[in-house]
Short mmCIF file of C-alpha atoms in Angstrom, two decimals:
data_model
loop_
_atom_site.label_atom_id
_atom_site.label_comp_id
_atom_site.label_asym_id
_atom_site.label_seq_id
_atom_site.Cartn_x
_atom_site.Cartn_y
_atom_site.Cartn_z
CA MET A 1 116.18 196.72 104.27
CA LEU A 2 116.50 194.71 101.05
CA ASN A 3 115.85 190.99 101.09
CA GLN A 4 119.09 189.10 100.46
CA ASP A 5 117.55 186.39 98.28
CA LYS A 6 119.44 183.35 97.16
CA VAL A 7 118.86 182.50 93.52
CA PRO A 8 116.92 179.20 93.22
CA ARG A 9 119.24 176.48 91.93
CA LYS A 10 116.75 175.11 89.40
CA PHE A 11 117.00 178.40 87.49
CA GLY A 12 120.82 178.60 87.64
CA GLY A 13 122.95 180.96 89.69
CA GLN A 14 124.82 182.84 86.95
CA LYS A 15 122.04 185.10 85.68
CA SER A 16 120.79 188.31 87.24
CA LEU A 17 117.82 188.12 89.58
CA SER A 18 115.69 190.18 87.18
CA GLU A 19 116.50 187.73 84.35
CA LEU A 20 115.48 184.82 86.56
CA CYS A 21 112.24 186.55 87.62
CA GLY A 22 111.52 187.36 83.99
CA LYS A 23 112.19 183.75 82.96
CA PHE A 24 109.91 182.46 85.71
CA LEU A 25 107.15 184.89 84.71
CA ASN A 26 107.45 183.55 81.15
CA ILE A 27 107.05 180.03 82.50
CA ILE A 28 103.84 181.12 84.23
CA TYR A 29 102.70 182.72 80.98
CA ASN A 30 103.32 179.54 78.97
CA MET A 31 101.07 177.64 81.40
CA VAL A 32 98.16 179.95 80.59
CA ASP A 33 95.83 178.94 77.76
CA PHE A 34 96.18 182.00 75.50
CA GLU A 35 95.26 181.78 71.83
CA ARG A 36 98.43 181.39 69.81
CA PHE A 37 98.99 182.18 66.16
CA THR A 38 101.66 181.18 63.66
CA GLU A 39 103.53 183.64 61.46
CA GLY A 40 101.65 182.21 58.48
CA GLU A 41 98.35 183.29 60.05
CA ILE A 42 99.21 187.00 60.28
CA PRO A 43 96.48 188.77 58.22
CA TYR A 44 98.77 191.11 56.28
CA GLU A 45 96.01 192.23 53.90
CA LYS A 46 93.75 193.27 56.78
CA LEU A 47 96.61 195.06 58.54
CA ALA A 48 97.40 196.88 55.29
CA ARG A 49 93.91 198.42 55.39
CA PHE A 50 95.11 200.33 58.44
CA GLY A 51 98.35 201.47 56.81
CA LEU A 52 100.46 198.72 58.39
CA THR A 53 102.40 197.17 55.51
CA ARG A 54 103.96 193.71 55.54
CA GLU A 55 107.39 195.33 55.78
CA MET A 56 106.33 197.26 58.88
CA ILE A 57 104.94 194.15 60.59
CA ASP A 58 107.95 191.98 59.67
CA ASP A 59 110.26 194.70 61.03
CA LEU A 60 108.57 194.86 64.45
CA PRO A 61 111.02 194.02 67.29
CA SER A 62 110.95 190.28 67.99
CA VAL A 63 109.52 190.81 71.49
CA ILE A 64 106.55 192.66 69.95
CA GLN A 65 106.09 190.01 67.24
CA GLN A 66 105.97 187.33 69.94
CA ARG A 67 103.41 189.36 71.85
CA LEU A 68 101.26 189.71 68.72
CA LEU A 69 101.39 185.97 67.96
CA ALA A 70 100.36 185.26 71.57
CA SER A 71 97.11 187.28 71.19
CA ARG A 72 98.54 190.16 73.23
CA GLU A 73 98.46 193.82 72.25
CA THR A 74 101.35 195.67 70.62
CA PRO A 75 102.55 199.07 71.81
CA VAL A 76 100.75 202.02 70.23
CA LEU A 77 101.31 201.99 66.45
CA PRO A 78 100.46 204.57 63.78
CA ILE A 79 97.38 203.55 61.78
CA ILE A 80 95.37 205.01 58.89
CA THR A 81 91.59 204.70 58.48
CA VAL A 82 89.26 205.99 55.74
CA ASN A 83 86.12 207.98 56.60
CA GLN A 84 82.81 208.05 54.71
CA GLU A 85 84.13 210.80 52.45
CA GLY A 86 87.07 208.64 51.45
CA GLU A 87 89.55 210.79 53.37
CA LYS A 88 92.51 209.11 55.04
CA ILE A 89 92.63 209.76 58.78
CA LYS A 90 95.87 209.24 60.70
CA SER A 91 95.54 207.99 64.26
CA GLU A 92 97.17 205.58 66.72
CA ALA A 93 96.15 202.28 68.30
CA ARG A 94 97.39 199.07 69.83
CA ILE A 95 96.68 196.03 67.66
CA SER A 96 96.05 192.38 68.50
CA LEU A 97 95.05 189.27 66.57
CA VAL A 98 91.73 187.49 67.16
CA ARG A 99 90.46 184.14 65.90
CA LEU A 100 86.90 184.15 64.56
CA PRO A 101 84.40 181.25 64.82
CA ASP A 102 85.21 180.19 61.23
CA ASN A 103 88.89 179.86 62.33
CA SER A 104 89.99 182.87 60.27
CA VAL A 105 92.20 185.53 61.86
CA ASP A 106 91.27 189.20 62.10
CA VAL A 107 92.66 192.35 63.68
CA ALA A 108 91.37 194.07 66.83
CA LEU A 109 92.25 197.70 67.58
CA SER A 110 92.56 199.48 70.92
CA PRO A 111 92.39 203.09 69.76
CA ARG A 112 94.10 205.97 71.48
CA TRP A 113 91.20 208.06 72.70
CA GLU A 114 91.47 211.79 73.16
CA THR A 115 89.52 211.77 76.44
CA TYR A 116 90.18 210.00 79.72
CA ASP A 117 87.96 207.08 80.71
CA LEU A 118 88.15 207.70 84.46
CA THR A 119 84.66 208.89 85.36
CA ALA A 120 83.80 205.69 87.25
CA PHE A 121 86.48 206.40 89.86
CA THR A 122 86.68 208.80 92.78
CA GLU A 123 88.84 211.91 92.56
CA ASN A 124 91.45 210.31 94.82
CA GLN A 125 91.52 207.15 92.67
CA GLN A 126 91.82 209.25 89.52
CA ARG A 127 94.83 211.09 90.97
CA GLN A 128 96.50 207.78 91.81
CA LEU A 129 95.81 206.32 88.35
CA LEU A 130 97.07 209.42 86.56
CA GLY A 131 100.18 209.27 88.76
CA GLY A 132 100.99 205.79 87.44
CA LYS A 133 99.73 203.85 90.48
CA VAL A 134 97.96 200.49 90.37
CA ILE A 135 94.82 200.55 92.55
CA ILE A 136 92.20 198.03 93.66
CA ALA A 137 88.62 198.91 92.77
CA ASP A 138 85.27 197.37 91.82
CA VAL A 139 84.99 197.82 88.06
CA ASP A 140 81.47 197.64 86.59
CA GLY A 141 80.27 195.43 89.43
CA LYS A 142 82.79 192.68 88.62
CA GLY A 143 84.29 192.65 92.09
CA GLU A 144 87.77 193.63 93.19
CA CYS A 145 90.14 194.25 90.28
CA TYR A 146 93.60 195.68 89.88
CA VAL A 147 93.20 198.84 87.84
CA GLN A 148 95.87 200.70 85.88
CA PHE A 149 95.68 203.68 83.54
CA ASP A 150 97.28 203.21 80.12
CA ASP A 151 98.57 206.69 79.37
CA ALA A 152 99.43 205.76 75.77
CA ILE A 153 95.83 205.08 74.72
CA GLN A 154 94.14 207.03 77.53
CA GLN A 155 92.16 204.04 78.79
CA VAL A 156 91.74 202.05 81.98
CA MET A 157 92.87 198.42 82.20
CA SER A 158 91.60 196.00 84.84
CA VAL A 159 92.32 192.40 85.88
CA PRO A 160 90.58 190.43 88.67
CA VAL A 161 92.63 190.51 91.87
CA GLY A 162 92.65 186.71 92.18
CA VAL A 163 94.47 186.26 88.86
CA ILE A 164 97.41 188.47 89.82
CA LYS A 165 97.58 187.22 93.41
CA GLN A 166 98.03 183.67 92.12
CA ASN A 167 101.08 184.79 90.15
CA ILE A 168 102.37 186.71 93.18
CA SER A 169 102.11 183.53 95.28
CA LEU A 170 104.18 181.64 92.70
CA ILE A 171 106.90 184.31 92.87
CA GLU A 172 106.81 184.19 96.69
CA ARG A 173 107.34 180.43 96.78
CA ASN A 174 110.11 180.35 94.17
CA PHE A 175 112.16 183.45 95.03
CA ASN A 176 112.09 183.54 98.84
CA VAL A 177 109.98 186.68 98.80
CA SER A 178 108.64 187.38 102.28
CA GLY A 179 104.94 187.46 103.13
CA LYS A 180 105.17 191.20 103.77
CA GLN A 181 106.80 191.78 100.39
CA SER A 182 104.06 189.76 98.70
CA ASP A 183 101.46 191.86 100.50
CA ASP A 184 103.24 195.02 99.32
CA ILE A 185 103.15 193.82 95.70
CA GLY A 186 99.47 192.99 96.18
CA LYS A 187 98.88 196.57 97.33
CA GLY A 188 100.38 197.90 94.11
CA LYS A 189 103.78 198.75 95.57
CA ILE A 190 107.12 198.05 93.89
CA ILE A 191 109.45 195.90 95.99
CA GLN A 192 113.24 195.72 95.75
CA LEU A 193 115.21 192.49 96.08
CA ALA A 194 118.97 191.97 96.25
CA ASP A 195 121.00 188.92 95.27
CA GLU A 196 124.17 187.66 96.94
CA ARG A 197 126.29 190.15 94.96
CA GLY A 198 124.14 193.11 95.97
CA ASN A 199 122.49 193.54 92.54
CA ILE A 200 119.05 195.05 92.94
CA THR A 201 115.92 193.86 91.12
CA SER A 202 112.53 195.57 91.39
CA LEU A 203 109.23 193.74 91.04
CA GLY A 204 105.69 195.06 90.80
CA ILE A 205 102.29 194.84 89.13
CA ASP A 206 102.12 196.01 85.52
CA LEU A 207 98.90 195.07 83.73
CA GLN A 208 100.62 195.57 80.37
CA ALA A 209 102.92 192.63 81.18
CA ILE A 210 101.71 189.20 80.06
CA THR A 211 101.44 187.82 83.61
CA GLY A 212 100.50 191.13 85.21
CA LEU A 213 103.90 191.24 86.97
CA ARG A 214 107.15 192.74 85.73
CA ALA A 215 110.75 192.55 86.97
CA ALA A 216 113.45 195.09 86.13
CA ASP A 217 117.12 195.62 86.97
CA GLY A 218 117.72 198.46 89.42
CA ASP A 219 115.56 200.32 91.91
CA ALA A 220 111.88 201.27 91.82
CA LEU A 221 112.61 204.45 89.86
CA ASN A 222 114.22 202.41 87.08
CA TRP A 223 111.24 200.01 87.16
CA GLN A 224 108.95 203.01 86.52
CA ARG A 225 111.20 204.35 83.75
CA GLU A 226 111.12 200.98 81.98
CA ALA A 227 107.33 200.92 82.23
CA LYS A 228 107.22 204.24 80.36
CA ALA A 229 109.67 203.13 77.69
CA ASP A 230 107.91 199.76 77.13
CA GLN A 231 111.41 198.23 77.32
CA LEU A 232 112.19 199.05 73.70
CA PRO A 233 115.28 200.85 72.37
CA GLU A 234 114.74 204.16 70.59
CA TYR A 235 115.45 202.52 67.22
CA SER A 236 114.66 198.89 66.27
CA PHE A 237 116.15 198.13 62.87
CA GLY A 238 114.65 195.60 60.47
CA MET A 239 115.02 194.55 56.84
CA TYR A 240 113.13 197.43 55.27
CA GLY A 241 113.45 200.27 57.78
CA CYS A 242 113.13 200.80 61.51
CA TRP A 243 110.61 201.42 64.26
CA LYS A 244 111.25 204.47 66.44
CA ALA A 245 109.97 204.49 70.03
CA ASP A 246 109.12 207.74 71.79
CA ASP A 247 109.35 208.34 75.56
CA ASN A 248 105.95 206.67 76.09
CA GLY A 249 106.80 203.53 74.08
CA ASN A 250 104.64 204.58 71.11
CA LEU A 251 106.08 203.40 67.79
CA SER A 252 106.40 205.08 64.39
CA TYR A 253 107.87 203.49 61.27
CA ILE A 254 110.62 204.94 59.07
CA TYR A 255 111.52 203.33 55.72
CA ASP A 256 115.25 203.04 55.00
CA LYS A 257 114.98 205.55 52.12
CA ASP A 258 113.90 208.16 54.69
CA PHE A 259 116.76 207.55 57.15
CA THR A 260 118.40 210.71 58.42
CA PRO A 261 122.18 210.92 59.07
CA GLU A 262 121.38 210.49 62.79
CA ILE A 263 119.50 207.24 62.15
CA GLU A 264 122.21 205.92 59.82
CA ALA A 265 124.84 206.63 62.48
CA GLU A 266 122.76 204.78 65.08
CA MET A 267 122.31 201.83 62.70
CA ARG A 268 126.11 201.61 62.24
CA ARG A 269 126.62 201.81 66.01
CA VAL A 270 124.08 199.03 66.66
CA GLY A 271 125.63 196.92 63.90
CA GLN A 272 129.12 197.32 65.36
CA GLN A 273 127.83 196.53 68.85
CA HIS A 274 126.09 193.39 67.55
CA ALA A 275 129.23 192.27 65.68
CA ALA A 276 131.37 192.80 68.78
CA GLY A 277 128.94 190.74 70.84
CA GLN A 278 129.07 187.89 68.33
CA ASN A 279 132.89 187.95 68.35
CA MET A 280 132.94 187.77 72.14
CA ARG A 281 130.56 184.79 72.14
CA GLN A 282 132.72 183.00 69.57
CA MET A 283 135.75 183.58 71.80
CA HIS A 284 133.73 182.22 74.76
CA VAL A 285 134.40 185.42 76.72
#
């Protein structure tokens, strides 16, 4: 039976439960001492070495730009490297910004490997990871960690259990989540909550999320679908072109001169939708 939570008054009662959970998770994130960068510190020249032009970076969806400036990784992006023979090699990787001891900013890559990095786990654990489950395991003798398989780059991610459980406890205290529900989240399960109007929000561990927890509108199946899509629309339009997301949330860039009739139609639709939204806000609807 779903928990009929009451929305905490300090967060306001007019937003959806998933919006409130998301806002609270952002509050937790802003309390964490991550390295932060300004837009002026983005190393465009270094990114260009990997085929990522300034136009491509400036056209990234705002949520991805914010993630990059907060020293988090982007979704998988197309990159180009040059081998010893001077040949250009196309591949894919997540990128993040790092600050060096001399205070300069450089680029770190998490490449998309062609082989799985699962050999340290039992066959049963491997099956769970490949099935999209979050498990608890001892990784390289570091003690209990939450472990998740990143299908996009074919690598294993891990975070100490204590870090995520602290964030779970904050959610429990602020959203009337029961002890059993907290335990279920801690076991890697996705829980479903319902507000006073019967709207369902799902909450679970996602190591790709900044706080290690992610909320989504709808049931657990929708939560899993959003994890696959990286919460990005198929097309994100910018000043010079657009980023196109595939079913796994991997991004590819298309310059405006290469737009197909399908993309141009989608751009018009998005523009009309945006204009309609602005008109409604101006009318205070």
